[in-house]
XYZ file of C-alpha atoms in Angstrom:
603
model
C 61.723 117.721 97.610
C 59.187 115.685 99.607
C 57.847 114.461 96.305
C 54.805 112.287 95.711
C 56.784 110.506 92.946
C 58.754 107.540 94.249
C 61.210 107.347 91.338
C 61.871 111.076 90.917
C 65.663 110.782 91.166
C 65.695 108.121 88.450
C 63.475 110.309 86.236
C 65.751 113.305 86.786
C 68.749 111.200 85.745
C 66.886 110.111 82.599
C 66.266 113.762 81.750
C 69.865 114.733 82.443
C 71.073 111.954 80.145
C 68.530 112.940 77.476
C 69.627 116.579 77.438
C 73.138 115.235 76.780
C 71.871 112.925 74.011
C 72.628 109.787 75.996
C 69.357 108.143 77.025
C 65.584 107.728 76.766
C 62.796 109.637 78.514
C 59.324 108.019 78.568
C 56.550 110.504 79.338
C 53.113 111.619 78.155
C 51.608 114.938 77.068
C 48.966 115.161 79.782
C 48.553 113.126 82.950
C 45.697 110.653 83.334
C 43.746 109.993 86.536
C 41.593 106.957 85.772
C 42.451 104.008 88.010
C 45.264 105.889 89.769
C 45.751 105.516 93.510
C 45.955 109.076 94.934
C 49.353 110.205 96.234
C 47.717 112.320 98.924
C 44.275 112.948 100.377
C 43.574 116.156 98.482
C 39.858 116.953 98.108
C 38.495 118.019 94.724
C 37.832 121.759 94.529
C 34.289 123.051 94.175
C 33.400 123.704 90.514
C 34.332 127.204 89.333
C 31.481 129.703 89.237
C 32.519 130.796 85.721
C 35.345 130.693 83.189
C 37.056 133.688 84.759
C 37.439 131.844 88.054
C 38.513 128.664 86.248
C 41.461 130.395 84.578
C 42.185 133.654 86.379
C 41.575 132.999 90.087
C 45.014 132.003 91.473
C 43.584 130.388 94.616
C 41.041 128.287 92.721
C 43.612 127.231 90.098
C 46.154 126.340 92.794
C 43.572 124.189 94.581
C 42.510 122.450 91.397
C 46.106 121.736 90.314
C 46.907 120.413 93.800
C 44.092 117.881 93.413
C 45.043 117.153 89.792
C 48.677 116.243 90.536
C 47.704 114.235 93.622
C 45.406 112.061 91.495
C 47.607 111.735 88.379
C 49.742 108.797 87.323
C 53.441 109.458 87.920
C 54.790 106.220 86.474
C 57.718 106.017 84.037
C 59.180 109.535 83.618
C 55.919 111.398 84.165
C 56.697 114.384 86.331
C 54.714 115.722 89.264
C 54.190 119.198 87.829
C 51.377 121.742 88.031
C 50.515 123.115 84.587
C 50.345 126.817 85.352
C 50.180 128.210 81.849
C 47.885 131.173 81.240
C 47.381 130.322 77.611
C 50.039 129.632 74.978
C 51.997 132.830 74.444
C 51.058 134.584 77.655
C 53.982 137.020 77.313
C 51.703 138.796 74.825
C 49.130 139.274 77.601
C 51.826 140.594 79.933
C 52.662 143.161 77.242
C 49.066 144.303 76.770
C 47.147 141.510 75.036
C 43.644 140.804 76.287
C 42.841 137.526 78.086
C 39.656 135.569 77.381
C 38.952 132.241 79.048
C 37.372 129.519 76.908
C 36.084 126.085 77.847
C 39.349 124.315 77.030
C 41.936 127.030 76.588
C 42.742 130.711 77.026
C 42.573 133.140 74.116
C 44.831 136.172 73.909
C 43.430 138.978 71.764
C 45.567 141.755 70.240
C 46.297 144.839 72.326
C 43.723 147.478 71.230
C 46.221 150.213 72.178
C 49.296 148.613 70.612
C 52.177 150.988 69.940
C 55.222 150.157 67.849
C 57.555 150.746 70.806
C 57.150 147.702 73.063
C 57.536 148.552 76.757
C 57.280 146.308 79.819
C 54.933 147.612 82.511
C 55.699 145.952 85.870
C 52.285 147.090 87.151
C 50.263 145.480 84.364
C 47.459 143.290 85.826
C 48.347 140.324 83.610
C 51.947 140.352 84.879
C 50.755 140.529 88.468
C 48.347 137.631 87.746
C 51.228 135.443 86.509
C 53.183 135.970 89.710
C 50.180 135.523 91.992
C 49.249 132.249 90.285
C 52.759 130.829 90.566
C 53.095 131.867 94.206
C 49.718 130.326 95.087
C 50.671 127.079 93.333
C 54.103 127.022 94.946
C 52.542 127.373 98.376
C 50.076 124.546 97.695
C 52.805 122.301 96.289
C 54.725 122.494 99.554
C 57.649 120.652 97.976
C 55.616 117.652 96.768
C 55.632 118.593 93.084
C 57.027 121.163 90.685
C 55.289 124.344 89.603
C 55.768 124.587 85.856
C 57.039 127.635 83.987
C 54.165 129.209 82.013
C 54.262 128.929 78.226
C 55.378 132.525 77.595
C 56.473 131.990 73.980
C 58.623 134.546 72.225
C 59.515 136.611 69.176
C 57.264 136.769 66.140
C 54.527 134.674 67.772
C 54.245 137.159 70.643
C 54.218 140.124 68.278
C 51.549 138.459 66.122
C 49.385 137.996 69.214
C 49.884 141.669 70.127
C 49.071 143.319 66.807
C 47.826 140.637 64.401
C 49.480 138.068 62.158
C 48.833 139.921 58.904
C 50.553 143.068 60.160
C 53.639 141.176 61.321
C 53.981 139.366 58.009
C 53.665 142.621 56.091
C 56.320 144.142 58.356
C 58.859 141.598 57.058
C 58.590 143.429 53.738
C 57.481 146.968 54.573
C 59.442 147.821 57.724
C 62.017 145.090 58.392
C 64.259 147.318 60.535
C 61.343 148.171 62.830
C 60.499 144.483 63.066
C 64.066 143.579 64.039
C 64.007 146.260 66.737
C 60.717 144.903 68.103
C 62.123 141.376 68.168
C 65.027 142.589 70.304
C 62.646 144.463 72.611
C 60.557 141.304 73.091
C 63.664 139.210 73.741
C 64.964 141.659 76.339
C 61.596 141.636 78.129
C 61.386 137.849 77.843
C 64.592 137.375 79.856
C 63.413 139.751 82.579
C 60.042 137.979 82.856
C 61.558 134.496 82.662
C 64.139 135.173 85.372
C 61.595 136.614 87.796
C 59.199 133.691 87.322
C 62.080 131.218 87.574
C 62.935 132.594 91.001
C 59.366 131.830 92.115
C 59.094 128.266 90.800
C 62.623 126.846 90.989
C 63.611 124.010 93.301
C 67.199 124.877 94.076
C 68.654 125.407 90.610
C 66.307 123.009 88.803
C 62.867 123.598 87.300
C 60.017 122.121 85.261
C 58.204 123.529 82.234
C 54.445 123.232 82.345
C 53.191 122.529 78.842
C 55.576 119.699 77.952
C 55.850 118.478 81.561
C 59.631 118.457 81.167
C 62.467 119.003 83.659
C 66.068 120.192 83.612
C 68.881 120.564 86.180
C 68.964 124.313 85.530
C 67.018 126.971 83.643
C 65.075 125.496 80.729
C 62.584 126.721 78.177
C 60.521 125.582 75.226
C 61.104 127.909 72.258
C 59.092 128.275 69.076
C 58.043 130.349 66.078
C 54.839 128.883 64.677
C 54.324 131.886 62.404
C 57.525 130.855 60.614
C 55.526 128.404 58.461
C 54.461 131.501 56.520
C 57.874 133.062 55.869
C 60.915 132.275 53.754
C 64.155 130.785 54.979
C 65.895 134.113 54.492
C 63.315 135.888 56.636
C 63.589 133.168 59.288
C 67.336 133.705 59.498
C 66.787 137.441 59.857
C 63.767 137.727 62.158
C 63.786 134.456 64.137
C 67.135 132.669 64.258
C 69.217 135.432 65.935
C 66.748 135.783 68.787
C 66.334 132.035 69.286
C 70.137 131.796 69.371
C 70.294 134.501 72.048
C 67.787 132.581 74.178
C 69.777 129.376 73.756
C 72.921 131.152 74.942
C 71.276 132.635 78.038
C 69.140 129.641 79.089
C 70.884 126.421 80.114
C 68.551 123.917 78.440
C 66.400 124.688 75.405
C 63.858 122.681 73.429
C 62.507 124.015 70.114
C 58.884 123.235 69.233
C 58.952 122.511 65.473
C 55.285 122.612 64.484
C 53.998 121.236 61.199
C 55.386 120.195 57.842
C 55.279 123.836 56.735
C 58.026 124.610 59.256
C 60.391 121.856 58.147
C 62.238 124.021 55.631
C 63.622 125.962 58.616
C 65.294 122.892 60.129
C 68.732 123.695 58.634
C 68.642 127.146 60.261
C 67.743 125.556 63.607
C 70.530 123.002 63.395
C 72.987 125.877 62.894
C 72.297 126.998 66.484
C 74.993 125.097 68.365
C 73.574 125.973 71.785
C 70.115 124.513 71.050
C 69.803 121.238 72.954
C 66.718 119.528 71.548
C 63.925 119.675 68.971
C 60.346 118.562 69.525
C 58.386 117.525 66.425
C 54.643 118.111 66.017
C 53.475 116.835 62.591
C 50.185 118.758 62.643
C 46.572 118.002 61.802
C 46.084 115.535 58.967
C 49.570 114.032 59.274
C 50.584 110.738 60.932
C 51.766 111.479 64.445
C 55.226 111.308 66.001
C 55.725 107.527 65.976
C 55.155 107.129 62.233
C 57.999 105.807 60.038
C 57.434 108.909 57.910
C 59.466 110.900 60.466
C 62.356 108.485 61.089
C 64.718 110.298 58.718
C 63.805 113.642 60.298
C 64.724 112.314 63.750
C 67.977 110.842 62.442
C 68.923 114.163 60.898
C 68.311 115.991 64.192
C 70.227 113.400 66.217
C 73.120 113.419 63.768
C 73.393 117.186 64.266
C 73.983 116.661 67.989
C 70.475 117.541 69.179
C 68.128 115.426 71.236
C 64.643 114.615 69.913
C 61.154 114.688 71.406
C 58.612 112.566 69.492
C 54.983 113.139 70.491
C 51.774 111.101 70.438
C 53.603 107.829 69.853
C 51.226 104.846 69.869
C 52.118 101.591 71.621
C 52.573 99.610 68.410
C 54.924 102.331 67.107
C 57.275 102.431 70.110
C 59.514 99.434 69.389
C 59.830 100.119 65.619
C 60.710 103.741 66.417
C 63.503 102.740 68.775
C 64.697 100.056 66.346
C 64.962 102.742 63.664
C 66.569 105.642 65.534
C 68.016 104.031 68.655
C 67.818 104.927 72.316
C 70.152 107.873 72.773
C 68.708 111.358 73.053
C 65.110 110.242 72.469
C 62.210 111.649 74.517
C 58.979 109.788 73.794
C 55.605 111.330 74.618
C 53.118 108.441 74.624
C 49.335 108.473 74.369
C 48.695 106.484 77.553
C 45.214 105.688 78.843
C 45.968 103.520 81.892
C 48.867 102.241 84.001
C 48.870 98.849 82.292
C 49.895 100.572 79.069
C 52.625 102.472 80.917
C 54.048 99.216 82.252
C 54.016 97.709 78.761
C 55.910 100.691 77.349
C 58.416 100.596 80.205
C 59.230 96.975 79.375
C 59.926 97.922 75.745
C 62.122 100.868 76.736
C 64.023 98.758 79.248
C 65.524 96.788 76.350
C 67.221 99.965 75.175
C 68.532 101.497 78.377
C 71.932 99.815 78.083
C 72.236 99.862 74.336
C 73.206 102.670 71.993
C 71.809 101.719 68.633
C 70.998 105.074 67.109
C 71.976 105.171 63.483
C 73.507 108.456 62.451
C 73.221 109.987 59.050
C 76.406 110.916 57.235
C 76.599 114.688 57.286
C 77.753 114.637 53.684
C 74.941 112.317 52.597
C 71.957 113.252 50.499
C 69.200 115.442 51.909
C 66.246 113.304 52.989
C 63.025 113.642 50.993
C 61.042 114.494 54.118
C 62.910 117.790 54.497
C 62.108 120.060 51.579
C 65.000 122.229 50.461
C 64.035 125.871 50.337
C 67.556 127.102 51.067
C 67.443 129.305 48.011
C 64.222 131.260 47.820
C 63.179 131.521 44.184
C 62.093 134.973 43.148
C 58.701 135.233 41.511
C 59.194 135.482 37.767
C 56.598 137.421 35.837
C 54.779 135.530 33.077
C 52.133 137.292 31.038
C 49.656 135.557 28.784
C 50.384 136.420 25.157
C 46.738 137.131 24.422
C 45.786 140.794 24.620
C 49.241 141.683 25.850
C 49.611 145.432 26.324
C 53.093 146.691 27.116
C 51.675 149.791 28.791
C 49.735 147.610 31.264
C 52.391 144.944 31.799
C 53.844 147.034 34.679
C 50.505 146.572 36.504
C 50.948 142.805 36.325
C 54.557 143.188 37.478
C 53.565 145.493 40.359
C 50.894 143.142 41.716
C 53.153 140.081 41.467
C 55.921 142.075 43.148
C 53.570 143.393 45.839
C 54.167 147.077 45.000
C 51.135 149.198 45.854
C 52.150 152.623 44.543
C 53.219 151.475 41.031
C 50.024 149.382 40.742
C 47.891 152.414 41.554
C 49.792 154.711 39.200
C 49.559 152.331 36.223
C 45.841 151.830 36.868
C 45.233 155.585 37.012
C 46.950 156.016 33.661
C 45.001 153.111 32.129
C 41.721 154.711 33.242
C 42.819 158.037 31.745
C 43.701 156.247 28.486
C 40.227 154.724 28.315
C 41.174 151.078 28.860
C 37.967 149.163 29.791
C 38.008 148.326 33.545
C 37.028 144.695 32.946
C 40.008 144.262 30.618
C 42.347 145.597 33.317
C 40.853 143.219 35.889
C 40.645 140.086 33.757
C 43.877 140.353 31.766
C 46.203 141.743 34.415
C 44.903 141.732 38.008
C 43.343 138.275 38.036
C 46.256 136.729 36.141
C 48.782 138.370 38.460
C 47.036 137.050 41.573
C 46.771 133.631 39.948
C 50.527 133.653 39.319
C 51.301 134.598 42.937
C 48.848 131.991 44.173
C 50.490 129.276 42.108
C 53.923 130.258 43.406
C 52.531 130.183 46.938
C 51.098 126.704 46.374
C 54.421 125.512 44.907
C 56.385 126.774 47.914
C 58.203 129.403 45.871
C 56.491 132.374 47.510
C 55.348 132.814 51.089
C 52.504 134.473 52.950
C 54.119 137.956 53.150
C 54.436 137.982 49.351
C 50.827 136.883 48.958
C 49.638 139.580 51.365
C 51.680 142.241 49.601
C 50.294 141.186 46.217
C 46.751 141.305 47.600
C 47.403 144.767 49.009
C 48.662 146.044 45.636
C 45.724 144.483 43.803
C 43.163 145.949 46.211
C 44.661 149.419 45.897
C 44.323 149.297 42.126
C 40.887 147.691 42.262
C 39.512 150.518 44.421
C 40.076 152.890 41.486
C 38.048 150.659 39.163
C 35.064 149.864 41.381
C 33.223 153.175 40.785
C 33.518 152.586 37.035
C 32.003 149.123 37.300
C 28.809 149.935 39.213
C 25.719 148.659 37.475
C 27.631 146.304 35.223
C 26.450 142.713 35.299
C 29.971 141.573 34.496
C 31.519 143.360 37.472
C 32.125 140.208 39.507
C 32.106 136.456 39.099
C 29.918 136.217 42.195
C 29.425 137.460 45.724
C 31.055 135.661 48.650
C 30.439 135.974 52.396
C 33.380 134.640 54.420
C 34.039 134.229 58.149
C 35.661 132.097 60.852
C 33.129 130.094 62.879
C 32.024 130.784 66.445
C 34.611 129.956 69.112
C 37.543 130.283 66.702
C 39.624 133.475 66.615
C 42.042 132.533 63.819
C 41.902 134.739 60.749
C 45.108 134.549 58.701
C 43.948 131.682 56.459
C 40.490 133.164 56.089
C 41.957 136.540 55.109
C 44.236 134.930 52.534
C 41.275 133.190 50.929
C 39.337 136.477 50.925
C 42.237 138.273 49.225
C 42.624 135.572 46.577
C 38.902 135.482 45.809
C 38.698 139.259 45.541
C 41.810 139.396 43.405
C 40.356 136.834 41.025
C 37.083 138.622 40.383
C 34.742 137.824 43.284
C 33.046 140.435 45.453
C 33.918 139.462 49.029
C 32.201 140.384 52.285
C 34.531 139.442 55.153
C 32.499 139.219 58.381
C 35.435 138.384 60.645
C 36.070 135.801 63.361
C 33.971 134.074 66.044
C 30.891 134.296 63.785
C 27.612 132.843 65.050
C 24.950 131.003 63.023
C 22.653 134.019 63.168
C 25.356 136.345 61.854
C 26.210 133.999 58.967
C 22.523 133.708 58.003
C 22.001 137.467 58.283
C 25.057 138.202 56.103
C 23.962 135.724 53.414
C 20.484 137.286 53.295
C 21.650 140.896 53.413
C 24.284 140.488 50.689
C 22.409 137.976 48.498
C 25.534 135.847 48.618
C 26.248 133.234 45.981
C 28.779 131.430 48.187
C 29.272 131.199 51.952
C 32.849 130.377 53.014
C 33.503 129.132 56.560
C 36.922 128.631 58.169
C 38.058 126.833 61.325
C 41.525 126.003 62.643
C 40.461 123.916 65.648
C 38.887 120.465 65.710
C 36.726 121.708 68.588
C 35.214 124.490 66.461
C 34.940 122.907 63.035
C 31.801 120.980 64.065
C 30.033 124.349 64.330
C 30.034 124.454 60.524
C 27.268 121.851 60.516
C 25.182 124.053 62.820
C 25.549 126.942 60.360
C 24.349 124.766 57.474
C 21.385 123.663 59.589
C 20.643 127.323 60.357
C 20.643 128.104 56.617
C 18.139 125.299 56.125
C 15.959 126.525 58.983
C 15.971 130.016 57.444
C 14.851 128.569 54.092
C 17.877 129.845 52.163
C 20.106 126.769 51.967
C 19.338 126.130 48.270
C 20.096 129.757 47.411
C 23.759 129.665 48.478
C 26.688 127.315 47.977
C 28.726 126.478 51.095
C 32.509 126.089 50.968
C 34.587 125.155 54.033
C 38.297 125.148 54.832
C 40.912 125.148 57.596
C 43.619 122.857 58.933
C 41.404 120.133 60.489
C 38.833 120.134 57.664
C 38.777 117.477 54.947
C 36.699 116.526 51.920
C 35.199 113.721 53.977
C 34.077 116.179 56.650
C 32.604 118.459 53.959
C 30.583 115.532 52.587
C 29.507 114.531 56.092
C 28.014 117.929 57.003
C 26.526 118.657 53.575
C 28.922 121.374 52.374
C 29.145 121.923 48.621
C 32.900 122.405 48.446
C 36.174 122.139 50.349
C 39.520 123.866 49.904
C 42.812 123.123 51.636
C 44.576 126.386 50.736
C 43.994 129.923 49.491
C 44.924 129.207 45.889
C 42.685 126.183 45.349
C 39.840 128.110 47.009
C 39.509 130.211 43.845
C 39.158 127.152 41.630
C 36.601 125.603 43.980
C 34.599 128.839 44.158
C 34.540 129.162 40.359
C 33.391 125.553 40.077
C 30.612 126.188 42.594
C 29.443 129.209 40.579
C 29.121 126.909 37.579
C 27.022 124.467 39.591
C 24.426 126.863 41.004
C 20.868 125.537 41.174
């Protein structure tokens, strides 16, 4: 390569050593341009006319990336690589998902015509777009930098993007054989897509991967299953591990993206995959980032299992203590650099470790570290019924809801109606208590999202039979709730869980969906005479919109008529106080308690 990076061969050696758990790689998540002397006289492209051109015009993107790499710092082990991703999980778009370009990222909406049999269409426009983008970038690169492999993603995450997270999670219970077949179909298509794109971007036999700006002396890929935070260890070993293992066997170098503390209970299953080379750790929103001492034992456990480690968003004052704690073999450090002076400072620290091997290994027979929760044996939900007003004929309804069994729940409810049992007694003494039990198990880590969804489904089926009998009764519901995900945010799994829990515990819920504007929130509150407005956001870039909604309620003169509750990964009690929300919940189970408290504090 006629690379713009003067120390490329040294960087490639660092990567080769790191893959073999022998050395240190010093990199950063994204390149910076401030104060950097350009590597070539590449003019800045004209601004895009719209978001479609910004993301989906191969020639414009190739020109922009050419300028971007030419003006980026390439010190330390930063690679000259064009980030060609078409959104995280773009294999879903190739298989029929719908692209939408946002200001900072690309959204992939579910396929409106999804069919259970997943088929690759070589003429699909999104597949053609992938190839055209990579070819345009490769031509512009002209051997001066790498063209990165798009972040295709795989398995359950792709399927969730194609048909919706809720449906995939329910499939783990309702049609597991179909789900396994779909996972194999996606894997088979993944290899075909990967190999064809690899032939476009490779430099000899080597390649770079766009999103993590990483390199390998052969085929490499970043693997993941973010949806796995919601499933049990048994389900992970059935629906995720076999397909990750197959990828690790067919791709020379593999890095697994372990995302969030909720995914940590799957670490033992990952470490069982001998062919997996490395694990990248992302702590998640609200947690200390990758350089924190909180994660030292996690890194040691991974290294002791023969895998290399990638620690991300390490701050300068954390670098030396991190290396002192876990050593310098098999450690890839993604720093949060702002200028080249900081890069030089970090390079001096790392230099002290290049000839030393000080990593401390953990005895394989030693105790499990506290940071890794042990969910190796999934505890079954045990039914507990309050002794008051216990009715043996209705106990099966409680059992059915806790067990997520729709048909038995409906049948028992039908019989109770025929026997003249008051509807409110059925709801209060059996349905609400059953959902509370499942919610508590979910909060304790003894049940997972599929079980919660199945319980909600069983409860809703039974509740539909009772609703006609409750019309006109003042005691029908605790209160009315309008719930939605704020404008710009398309995530709905957490919001739907909260809606299910609230409905199961006696609230009337109006779910107005995702990407909800201020006007729509205000209209829904007015139209439904809502007691509580619940807003959800998963992104830090969208959570600020919650304040605009509250301001819109004030402008409409209805702020004092409705309580506002907010939630989502980046949201905190402090943020709720800052924007004037009345309540905050960090999970679906506590949302019920917060909502009930708000109903007791109405003006």
